[in-house]
Amino acid sequence: MKSFLPSISHLIFNIYFQIIIIITIIFILSIYLLNKLLRNRKTINLKKYFNESIELENFLTLFASNLRFGLSPELSLLKSCNSYSGTLKNKIKQLKNYISSGLNVFQVLSILSKELYFDENKRVIYLFMKMLNKAPRKLGHVAYDVINNIKELRELRFEIDTMFSRMKLRVILLSIISSIVYAFMVKISYFFLFQTTIFSKIKINLENFHVSLFIATALLTFINSYYISLAIGISRPVIISIISELLYLLAYLVIPRIPSI
Amino acid sequence: MSILLKVYNYMDFPLPMKIVNKLASDELKESIKYLSIRSGIEYLSTRAIISSSIALSSIISFLCFLVLTFIFLINVFLSFLLSILFFIIIYNFILTFPIRIYQHDKIILSRYAYLILRELSMVISITGSLLDALIFIKFGNYPIISKDMKSIILSCFNGFPPGHALNMYASFLPSITLRNGLKLISNPNILSSETLSSICYLTTSEIKGILKDHQSKIELYCLMLIVLGLLFPFSYLMLIPFLKTHVIDLSIIPFIMIILHIILLSLLTKKLMEKIRGVLN
């Protein structure tokens, strides 16, 4: 039977040149994905974020307990500044000077919120300011519950974020590894095809089969990664599909043909 | 996203409404409505999306046919088969783009729906102000919703009542939990402490349980897709001894199998993803 399909080498005219191009594209795409991931400040500074959140909650707990004793908001803030000894110490120390210079509690709290790095923590201060504005006397009783609520919600959010980011990472890795496995299977299929044709006594062109299986599996890799990326909620599923596809090609080029070993 | 939206606009050609209605599912219509509101584009219609997907996929598959036949020197029949395959894939890709955006946003919003509602009800019960609650969510750095809150707050500063703005926003949200919760919150007449506590009645452990269930189902679905993919070359090899070479060229089989695989994937996704999304809503 005359071969009507081109050989793989026809499609891939220079194997080393192809490998370099594929590695470069994978590198660029990976940098793009990493850059996108790191653009979120919280991702880079997760430790910093937790430290700031926990310390702020500790400081506000002190503030709330002083308010509960019936002290004025300014005096409560001053007392909490004196008794606080956490990692936000330097920022809190400055607040004492502001209170001594005559600024009211709202001005001091807004200065503290500007000093904080994360928006999620700034909004807690904002909430406290609103509470103070609405009912300063009630604040002492409510503040504890609010801080506990905020703490609980922060922990819940962290769990949700980690749960889904771990799942995303696991599934993406699995999808990428599976593309390498597909390439390996296409490579060994040549050997199996050879065996099958001998046993079933079919006269066929093995090269034709191999090329068609190679193209079909390449399509399958792309489609599978695309569907998987969609399922896990990735905003740009095509990028993951392209990376899987390139890895498939790279693995195909690197893995030697089994009968030739 | 904006590129594809422009394509929808440029390739909008008159198609009979009978064909449009046959090709467009209810989900597609709902997704198009959502996408047009989210992107602020009024011209986005079902007809535009269907006609542009037909036109674009025809052009690309024809180009593929030419490239395969004249550059890669592949047999004309096989090139034709491959171009049909490309047509199906591209047509599906362009047609289901609004659905994908809709489902993606639905998944993300549903994940954070309980958290957002709990935060909103907490802030409202403390400050009694809806605007403060919206500002609190805006600075929460939640995906999608924090950005949307920015525009709602802006419209409130321009004189729009916060309740009305939130109600309008909630009405097109894909997440049912979030939509219903926001609608309840946006109505100041029925907003009491009981209503606020009923908005998010689930405890933290219950929320965690629901999300873990959702996560494990997604992982199982992904694993199924990968296993199906791994079975593909094997099933092809198993088929060979049973096929007669003079009836059909065996090189075509993988491509036929790919079409079958896509159909299987679509059916599987439709069935399973409905169940997975049903966990969160």
JSON list of N, CA and C in Angstrom, two decimals, chain A residues 50-60 84-89 92:
[
{"chain": "A", "resi": 50, "resn": "PHE", "atom": "N", "xyz": [-0.85, 37.20, 56.71]},
{"chain": "A", "resi": 50, "resn": "PHE", "atom": "CA", "xyz": [-1.35, 36.55, 57.94]},
{"chain": "A", "resi": 50, "resn": "PHE", "atom": "C", "xyz": [-0.82, 37.24, 59.18]},
{"chain": "A", "resi": 51, "resn": "ASN", "atom": "N", "xyz": [0.44, 37.59, 59.13]},
{"chain": "A", "resi": 51, "resn": "ASN", "atom": "CA", "xyz": [1.05, 38.27, 60.27]},
{"chain": "A", "resi": 51, "resn": "ASN", "atom": "C", "xyz": [0.30, 39.57, 60.56]},
{"chain": "A", "resi": 52, "resn": "GLU", "atom": "N", "xyz": [0.07, 40.35, 59.49]},
{"chain": "A", "resi": 52, "resn": "GLU", "atom": "CA", "xyz": [-0.61, 41.64, 59.66]},
{"chain": "A", "resi": 52, "resn": "GLU", "atom": "C", "xyz": [-2.03, 41.44, 60.17]},
{"chain": "A", "resi": 53, "resn": "SER", "atom": "N", "xyz": [-2.75, 40.45, 59.60]},
{"chain": "A", "resi": 53, "resn": "SER", "atom": "CA", "xyz": [-4.15, 40.22, 60.00]},
{"chain": "A", "resi": 53, "resn": "SER", "atom": "C", "xyz": [-4.23, 39.81, 61.47]},
{"chain": "A", "resi": 54, "resn": "ILE", "atom": "N", "xyz": [-3.39, 38.86, 61.85]},
{"chain": "A", "resi": 54, "resn": "ILE", "atom": "CA", "xyz": [-3.45, 38.35, 63.23]},
{"chain": "A", "resi": 54, "resn": "ILE", "atom": "C", "xyz": [-3.07, 39.44, 64.22]},
{"chain": "A", "resi": 55, "resn": "GLU", "atom": "N", "xyz": [-2.02, 40.20, 63.89]},
{"chain": "A", "resi": 55, "resn": "GLU", "atom": "CA", "xyz": [-1.58, 41.26, 64.81]},
{"chain": "A", "resi": 55, "resn": "GLU", "atom": "C", "xyz": [-2.63, 42.35, 64.94]},
{"chain": "A", "resi": 56, "resn": "LEU", "atom": "N", "xyz": [-3.26, 42.67, 63.81]},
{"chain": "A", "resi": 56, "resn": "LEU", "atom": "CA", "xyz": [-4.30, 43.70, 63.85]},
{"chain": "A", "resi": 56, "resn": "LEU", "atom": "C", "xyz": [-5.48, 43.23, 64.71]},
{"chain": "A", "resi": 57, "resn": "GLU", "atom": "N", "xyz": [-5.83, 41.96, 64.55]},
{"chain": "A", "resi": 57, "resn": "GLU", "atom": "CA", "xyz": [-6.93, 41.40, 65.36]},
{"chain": "A", "resi": 57, "resn": "GLU", "atom": "C", "xyz": [-6.57, 41.45, 66.85]},
{"chain": "A", "resi": 58, "resn": "ASN", "atom": "N", "xyz": [-5.31, 41.14, 67.17]},
{"chain": "A", "resi": 58, "resn": "ASN", "atom": "CA", "xyz": [-4.87, 41.20, 68.57]},
{"chain": "A", "resi": 58, "resn": "ASN", "atom": "C", "xyz": [-4.98, 42.62, 69.13]},
{"chain": "A", "resi": 59, "resn": "PHE", "atom": "N", "xyz": [-4.53, 43.57, 68.32]},
{"chain": "A", "resi": 59, "resn": "PHE", "atom": "CA", "xyz": [-4.57, 44.96, 68.75]},
{"chain": "A", "resi": 59, "resn": "PHE", "atom": "C", "xyz": [-6.01, 45.44, 68.94]},
{"chain": "A", "resi": 60, "resn": "LEU", "atom": "N", "xyz": [-6.86, 45.07, 68.01]},
{"chain": "A", "resi": 60, "resn": "LEU", "atom": "CA", "xyz": [-8.26, 45.50, 68.11]},
{"chain": "A", "resi": 60, "resn": "LEU", "atom": "C", "xyz": [-8.98, 44.81, 69.28]},
{"chain": "A", "resi": 84, "resn": "TYR", "atom": "N", "xyz": [0.20, 46.88, 73.86]},
{"chain": "A", "resi": 84, "resn": "TYR", "atom": "CA", "xyz": [0.46, 46.03, 72.69]},
{"chain": "A", "resi": 84, "resn": "TYR", "atom": "C", "xyz": [1.96, 45.77, 72.51]},
{"chain": "A", "resi": 85, "resn": "SER", "atom": "N", "xyz": [2.31, 44.52, 72.22]},
{"chain": "A", "resi": 85, "resn": "SER", "atom": "CA", "xyz": [3.75, 44.22, 72.02]},
{"chain": "A", "resi": 85, "resn": "SER", "atom": "C", "xyz": [3.97, 43.23, 70.87]},
{"chain": "A", "resi": 86, "resn": "GLY", "atom": "N", "xyz": [3.24, 43.38, 69.81]},
{"chain": "A", "resi": 86, "resn": "GLY", "atom": "CA", "xyz": [3.38, 42.46, 68.66]},
{"chain": "A", "resi": 86, "resn": "GLY", "atom": "C", "xyz": [4.29, 43.01, 67.59]},
{"chain": "A", "resi": 87, "resn": "THR", "atom": "N", "xyz": [4.21, 42.42, 66.40]},
{"chain": "A", "resi": 87, "resn": "THR", "atom": "CA", "xyz": [5.10, 42.83, 65.30]},
{"chain": "A", "resi": 87, "resn": "THR", "atom": "C", "xyz": [4.71, 44.18, 64.67]},
{"chain": "A", "resi": 88, "resn": "LEU", "atom": "N", "xyz": [3.51, 44.65, 64.96]},
{"chain": "A", "resi": 88, "resn": "LEU", "atom": "CA", "xyz": [3.10, 45.96, 64.42]},
{"chain": "A", "resi": 88, "resn": "LEU", "atom": "C", "xyz": [3.51, 47.08, 65.39]},
{"chain": "A", "resi": 89, "resn": "LYS", "atom": "N", "xyz": [4.40, 46.76, 66.32]},
{"chain": "A", "resi": 89, "resn": "LYS", "atom": "CA", "xyz": [4.77, 47.65, 67.41]},
{"chain": "A", "resi": 89, "resn": "LYS", "atom": "C", "xyz": [5.19, 49.04, 66.91]},
{"chain": "A", "resi": 92, "resn": "ILE", "atom": "N", "xyz": [2.24, 51.02, 65.74]},
{"chain": "A", "resi": 92, "resn": "ILE", "atom": "CA", "xyz": [1.33, 51.33, 66.85]},
{"chain": "A", "resi": 92, "resn": "ILE", "atom": "C", "xyz": [1.94, 52.43, 67.74]}
]
